[in-house]
Short mmCIF file of C-alpha atoms in Angstrom, two decimals:
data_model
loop_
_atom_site.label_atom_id
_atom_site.label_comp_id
_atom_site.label_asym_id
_atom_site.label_seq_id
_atom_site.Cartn_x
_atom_site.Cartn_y
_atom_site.Cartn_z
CA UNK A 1263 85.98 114.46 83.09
CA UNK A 1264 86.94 113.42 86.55
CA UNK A 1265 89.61 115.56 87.90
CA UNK A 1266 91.73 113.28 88.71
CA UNK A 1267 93.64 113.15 85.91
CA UNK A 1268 96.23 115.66 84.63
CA UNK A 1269 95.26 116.45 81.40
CA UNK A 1270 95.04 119.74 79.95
CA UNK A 1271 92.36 121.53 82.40
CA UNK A 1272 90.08 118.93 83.44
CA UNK A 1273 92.52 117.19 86.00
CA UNK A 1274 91.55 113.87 84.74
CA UNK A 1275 93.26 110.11 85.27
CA UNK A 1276 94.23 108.63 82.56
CA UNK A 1277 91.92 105.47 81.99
CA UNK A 1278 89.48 106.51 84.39
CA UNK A 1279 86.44 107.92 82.53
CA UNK A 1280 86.39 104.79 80.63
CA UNK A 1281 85.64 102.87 83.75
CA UNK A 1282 82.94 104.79 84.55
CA UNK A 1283 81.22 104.71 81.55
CA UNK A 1284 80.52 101.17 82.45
CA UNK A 1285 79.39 101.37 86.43
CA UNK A 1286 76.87 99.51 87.51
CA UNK A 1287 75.04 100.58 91.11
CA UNK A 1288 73.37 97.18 91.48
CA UNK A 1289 69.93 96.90 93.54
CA UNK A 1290 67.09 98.86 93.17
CA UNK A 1291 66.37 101.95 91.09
CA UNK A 1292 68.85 104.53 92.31
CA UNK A 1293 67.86 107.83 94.31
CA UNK A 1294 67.76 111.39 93.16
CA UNK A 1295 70.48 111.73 95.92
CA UNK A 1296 72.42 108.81 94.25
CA UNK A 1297 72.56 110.12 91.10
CA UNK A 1298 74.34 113.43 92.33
CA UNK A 1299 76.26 111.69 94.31
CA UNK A 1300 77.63 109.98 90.87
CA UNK A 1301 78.14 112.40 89.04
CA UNK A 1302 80.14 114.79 91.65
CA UNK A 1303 81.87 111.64 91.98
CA UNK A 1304 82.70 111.27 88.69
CA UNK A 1305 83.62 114.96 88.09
CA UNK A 1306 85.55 115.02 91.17
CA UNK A 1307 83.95 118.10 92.37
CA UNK A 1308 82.61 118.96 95.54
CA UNK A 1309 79.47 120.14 96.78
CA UNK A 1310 80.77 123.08 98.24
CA UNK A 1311 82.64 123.83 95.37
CA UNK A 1312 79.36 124.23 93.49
CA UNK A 1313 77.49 127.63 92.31
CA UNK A 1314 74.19 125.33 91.57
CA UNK A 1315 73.14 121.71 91.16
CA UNK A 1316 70.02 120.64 88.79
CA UNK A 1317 68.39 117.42 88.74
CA UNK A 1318 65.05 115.99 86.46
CA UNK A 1319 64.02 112.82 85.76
CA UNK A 1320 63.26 111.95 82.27
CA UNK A 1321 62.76 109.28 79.44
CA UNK A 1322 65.64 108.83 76.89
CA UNK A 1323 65.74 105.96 74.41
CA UNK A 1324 62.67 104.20 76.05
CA UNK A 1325 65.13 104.41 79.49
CA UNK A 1326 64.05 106.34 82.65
CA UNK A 1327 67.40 108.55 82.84
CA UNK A 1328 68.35 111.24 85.87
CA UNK A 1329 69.58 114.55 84.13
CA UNK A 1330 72.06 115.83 87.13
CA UNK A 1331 73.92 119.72 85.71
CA UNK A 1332 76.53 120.88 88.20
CA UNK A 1333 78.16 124.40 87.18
CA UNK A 1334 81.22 125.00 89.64
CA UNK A 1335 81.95 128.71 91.40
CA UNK A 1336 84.92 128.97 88.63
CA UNK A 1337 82.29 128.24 85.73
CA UNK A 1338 82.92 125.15 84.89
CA UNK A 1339 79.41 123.21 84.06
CA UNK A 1340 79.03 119.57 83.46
CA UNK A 1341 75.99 117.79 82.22
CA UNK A 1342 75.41 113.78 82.95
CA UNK A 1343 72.87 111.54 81.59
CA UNK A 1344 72.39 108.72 84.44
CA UNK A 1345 70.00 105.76 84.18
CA UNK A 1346 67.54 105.30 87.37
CA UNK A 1347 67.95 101.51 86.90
CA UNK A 1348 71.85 101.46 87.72
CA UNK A 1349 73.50 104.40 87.52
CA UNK A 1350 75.19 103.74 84.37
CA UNK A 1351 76.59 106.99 83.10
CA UNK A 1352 74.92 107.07 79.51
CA UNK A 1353 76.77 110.89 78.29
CA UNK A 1354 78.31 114.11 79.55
CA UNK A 1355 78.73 117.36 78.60
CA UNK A 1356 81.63 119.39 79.71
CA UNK A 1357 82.06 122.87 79.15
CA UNK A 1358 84.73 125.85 80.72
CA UNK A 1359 84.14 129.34 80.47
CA UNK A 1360 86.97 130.80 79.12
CA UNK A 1361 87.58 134.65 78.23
CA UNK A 1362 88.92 135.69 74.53
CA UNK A 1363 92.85 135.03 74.73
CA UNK A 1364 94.20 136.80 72.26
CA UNK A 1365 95.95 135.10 68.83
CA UNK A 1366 99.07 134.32 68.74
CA UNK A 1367 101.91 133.48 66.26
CA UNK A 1368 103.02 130.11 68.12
CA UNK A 1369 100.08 128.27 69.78
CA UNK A 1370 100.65 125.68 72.81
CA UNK A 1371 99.97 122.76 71.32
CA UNK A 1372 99.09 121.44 67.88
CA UNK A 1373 95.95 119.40 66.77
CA UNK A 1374 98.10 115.92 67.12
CA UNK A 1375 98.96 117.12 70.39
CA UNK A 1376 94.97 117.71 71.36
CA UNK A 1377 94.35 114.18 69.58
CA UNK A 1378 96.48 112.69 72.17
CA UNK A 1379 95.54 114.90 75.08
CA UNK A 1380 91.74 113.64 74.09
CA UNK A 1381 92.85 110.16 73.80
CA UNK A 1382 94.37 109.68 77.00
CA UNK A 1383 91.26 111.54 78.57
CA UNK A 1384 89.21 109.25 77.19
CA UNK A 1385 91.01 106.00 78.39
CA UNK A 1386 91.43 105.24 74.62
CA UNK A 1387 94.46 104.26 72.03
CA UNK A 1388 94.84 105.59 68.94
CA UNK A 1389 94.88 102.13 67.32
CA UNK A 1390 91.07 101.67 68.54
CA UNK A 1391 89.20 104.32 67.59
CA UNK A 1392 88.32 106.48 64.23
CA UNK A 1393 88.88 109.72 64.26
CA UNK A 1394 86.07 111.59 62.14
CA UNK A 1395 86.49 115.59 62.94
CA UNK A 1396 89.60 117.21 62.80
CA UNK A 1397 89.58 121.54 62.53
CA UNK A 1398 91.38 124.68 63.89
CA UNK A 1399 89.60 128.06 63.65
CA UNK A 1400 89.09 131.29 65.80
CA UNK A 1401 86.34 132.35 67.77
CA UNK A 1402 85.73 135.33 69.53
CA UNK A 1403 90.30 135.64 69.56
CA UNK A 1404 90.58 131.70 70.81
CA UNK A 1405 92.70 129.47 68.09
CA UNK A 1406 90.35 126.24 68.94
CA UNK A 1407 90.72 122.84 67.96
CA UNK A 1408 87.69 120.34 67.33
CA UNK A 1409 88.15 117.05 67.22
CA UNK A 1410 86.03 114.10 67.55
CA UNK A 1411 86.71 110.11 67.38
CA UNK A 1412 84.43 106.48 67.58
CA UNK A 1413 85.06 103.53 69.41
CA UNK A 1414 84.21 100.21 67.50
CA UNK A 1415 81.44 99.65 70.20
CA UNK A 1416 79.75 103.06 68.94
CA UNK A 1417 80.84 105.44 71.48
CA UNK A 1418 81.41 108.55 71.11
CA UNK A 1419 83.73 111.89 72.16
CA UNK A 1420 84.12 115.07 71.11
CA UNK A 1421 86.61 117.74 72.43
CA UNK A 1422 87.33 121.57 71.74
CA UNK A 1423 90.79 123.00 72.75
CA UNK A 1424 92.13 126.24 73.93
CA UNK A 1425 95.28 125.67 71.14
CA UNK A 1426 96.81 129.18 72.67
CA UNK A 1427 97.05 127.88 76.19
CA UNK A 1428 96.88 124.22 75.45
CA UNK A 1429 93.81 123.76 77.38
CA UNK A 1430 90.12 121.48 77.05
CA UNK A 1431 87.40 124.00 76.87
CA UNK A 1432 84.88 121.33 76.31
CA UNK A 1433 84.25 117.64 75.89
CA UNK A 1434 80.88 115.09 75.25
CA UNK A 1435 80.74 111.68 75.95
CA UNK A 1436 77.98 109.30 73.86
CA UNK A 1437 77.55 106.16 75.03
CA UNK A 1438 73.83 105.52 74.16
CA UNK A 1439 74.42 104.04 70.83
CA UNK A 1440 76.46 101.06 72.10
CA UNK A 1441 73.11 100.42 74.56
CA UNK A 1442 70.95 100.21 72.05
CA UNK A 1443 73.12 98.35 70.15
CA UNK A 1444 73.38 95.37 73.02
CA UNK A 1445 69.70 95.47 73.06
CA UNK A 1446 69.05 94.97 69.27
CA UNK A 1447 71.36 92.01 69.56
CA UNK A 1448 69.68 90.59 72.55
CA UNK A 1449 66.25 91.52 71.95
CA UNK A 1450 66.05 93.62 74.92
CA UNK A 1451 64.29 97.33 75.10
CA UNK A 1452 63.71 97.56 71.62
CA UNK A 1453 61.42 95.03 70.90
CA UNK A 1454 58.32 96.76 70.49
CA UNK A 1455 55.46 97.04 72.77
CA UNK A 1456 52.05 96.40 72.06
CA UNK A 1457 49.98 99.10 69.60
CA UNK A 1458 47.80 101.83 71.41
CA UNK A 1459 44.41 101.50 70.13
CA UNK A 1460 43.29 104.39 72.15
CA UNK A 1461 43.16 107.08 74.62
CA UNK A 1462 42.34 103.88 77.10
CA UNK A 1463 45.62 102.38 75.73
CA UNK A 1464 47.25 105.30 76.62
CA UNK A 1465 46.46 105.59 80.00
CA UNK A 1466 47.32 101.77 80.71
CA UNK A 1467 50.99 102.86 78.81
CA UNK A 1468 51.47 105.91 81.07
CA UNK A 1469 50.07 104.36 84.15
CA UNK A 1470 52.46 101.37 83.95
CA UNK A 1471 55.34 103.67 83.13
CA UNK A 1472 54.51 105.80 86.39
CA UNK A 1473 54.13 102.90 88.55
CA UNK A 1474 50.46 104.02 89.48
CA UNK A 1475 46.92 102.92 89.46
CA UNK A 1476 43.81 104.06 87.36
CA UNK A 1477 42.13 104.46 90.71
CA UNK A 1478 45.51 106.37 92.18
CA UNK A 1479 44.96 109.22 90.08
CA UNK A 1480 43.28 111.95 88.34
CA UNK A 1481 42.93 112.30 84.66
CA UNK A 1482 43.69 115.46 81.97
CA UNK A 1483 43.00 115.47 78.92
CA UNK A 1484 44.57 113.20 75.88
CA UNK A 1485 44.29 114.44 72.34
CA UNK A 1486 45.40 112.49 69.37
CA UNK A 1487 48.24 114.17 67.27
CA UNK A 1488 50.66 113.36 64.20
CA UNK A 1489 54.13 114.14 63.99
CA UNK A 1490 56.24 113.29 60.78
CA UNK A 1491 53.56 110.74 59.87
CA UNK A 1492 53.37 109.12 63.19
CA UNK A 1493 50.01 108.74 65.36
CA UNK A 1494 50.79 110.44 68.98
CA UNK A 1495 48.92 110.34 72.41
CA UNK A 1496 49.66 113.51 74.34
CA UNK A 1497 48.32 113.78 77.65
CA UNK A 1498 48.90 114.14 81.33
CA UNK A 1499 47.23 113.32 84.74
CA UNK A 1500 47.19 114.29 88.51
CA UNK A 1501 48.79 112.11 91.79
CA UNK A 1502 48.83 113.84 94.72
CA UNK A 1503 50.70 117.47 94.46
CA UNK A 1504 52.47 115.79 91.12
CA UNK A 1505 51.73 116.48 87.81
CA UNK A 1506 52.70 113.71 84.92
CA UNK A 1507 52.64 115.07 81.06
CA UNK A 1508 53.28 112.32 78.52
CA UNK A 1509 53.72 111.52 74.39
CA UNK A 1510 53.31 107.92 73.26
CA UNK A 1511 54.00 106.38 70.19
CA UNK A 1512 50.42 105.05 69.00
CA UNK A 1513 51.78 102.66 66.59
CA UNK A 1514 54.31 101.19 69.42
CA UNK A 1515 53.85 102.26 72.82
CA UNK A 1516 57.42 103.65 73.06
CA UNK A 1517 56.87 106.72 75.56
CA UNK A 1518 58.20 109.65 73.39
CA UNK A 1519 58.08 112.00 76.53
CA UNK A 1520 58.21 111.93 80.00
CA UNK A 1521 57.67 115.09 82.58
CA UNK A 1522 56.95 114.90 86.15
CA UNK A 1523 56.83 118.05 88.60
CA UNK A 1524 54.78 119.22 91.50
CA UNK A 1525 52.02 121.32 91.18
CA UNK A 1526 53.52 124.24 92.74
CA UNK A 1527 56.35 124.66 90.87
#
């Protein structure tokens, strides 16, 4: 997805995006402003360039995560998954609006042509990945190709083509299953937390996860509720102008869901 690298739309280098999936911002939890900064970075954009910018923190896989969307002023929108502890890109979503071409008898590439396009995009050879989606069809007048391929690690792309004008409409990056992976094998953030006995167990969970004290804030209300057979602690409370909502796991203390917002929003 970075544009620096000349490859069918996105202006992407080849080899680059697969650097980036791996960098590290080392130090303290990054800023709001530090995870925009990475992903503009990493799609090459500017901010000037940019019709609108979105930014929420949230809780993915147990991992505090910044959800930066950029859409550009030619409507081009990208979607990055960053984690708050370094900056590691975790996935990204990248999607052009296009306008029906219409079909035609000899399109302007063919699908092993996208599955190399893709491949170089991706920093990848062909010799190291699987490929597990291969189709062509129309919609809405555009001949598109799908295709989508695994590393051995457990990443994972996917990428649609404009076949008429030999073009990438859209790509998605995955890299959250090779995380977890690393931390099943070194007993990192999966091991499992201690059970919630309560809705005091709950507040202790969400008031470790937000950093706070019992005596920092003020209290909503926490029901009990159960979700494909599992025992869940919904709830939120008060700090300031900031509201926290939360879902917890009752038989692990994984936090299920994370929101935080002001008040006045």
């Amino acid at each position: 997805m970075k544009r620096k690298f000349a490859a069918a739309g996105t202006g992407l280098a080849a080899g680059m995006m697969a650097a980036a999936m791996t960098m590290n911002v080392f130090g303290a939890q990054i800023t709001e402003d530090k995870a925009k900064s990475i992903a503009l970075d990493h799609a090459g954009e500017k901010e000037e360039n940019l019709f609108s910018v979105k930014l929420e923190a949230d809780i993915e896989n147990d991992r505090q995560i910044y959800e930066v969307k950029l859409v550009t002023r030619d409507y081009r929108e990208y979607e990055y998954e960053i984690l708050t502890e370094d900056g590691t890109i975790m996935s990204i979503d990248y999607e052009k609006k296009i306008l029906a071409t219409p079909r035609t008898s000899k399109p302007a590439i063919t699908m092993e042509k996208a599955k190399e396009t893709a491949l170089e995009q991706a920093g990848k050879k062909a010799e190291d990945v699987t490929f597990v989606k291969e189709e062509k069809e129309y919609d809405d007048g555009i001949l598109v190709y799908e295709t989508e391929f695994h590393t051995a690690d457990r990443e994972k792309y996917k990428y649609e083509f404009n076949g008429s004008v030999g073009e990438i409409i859209s790509w998605e990056y995955d890299g959250w299953d090779r995380l977890l992976a690393d931390k099943d094998q070194t007993g990192g953030a999966s091991d499992k937390a201690d059970v919630i006995t309560g809705p005091e167990g709950a507040r202790a969970a969400a008031l470790k996860m937000a950093g706070l004290k019992n005596s920092d804030v003020r209290w909503g209300k926490i029901e009990r509720d159960h979700e494909d057979g599992r025992l869940i602690y919904e709830g939120k409370f008060y700090c300031g102008i900031m509201e926290y909502k939360f879902e917890i796991d009752g038989a692990t203390g994984q936090i299920l869901d994370w929101e935080v917002e002001s008040i006045y929003d």
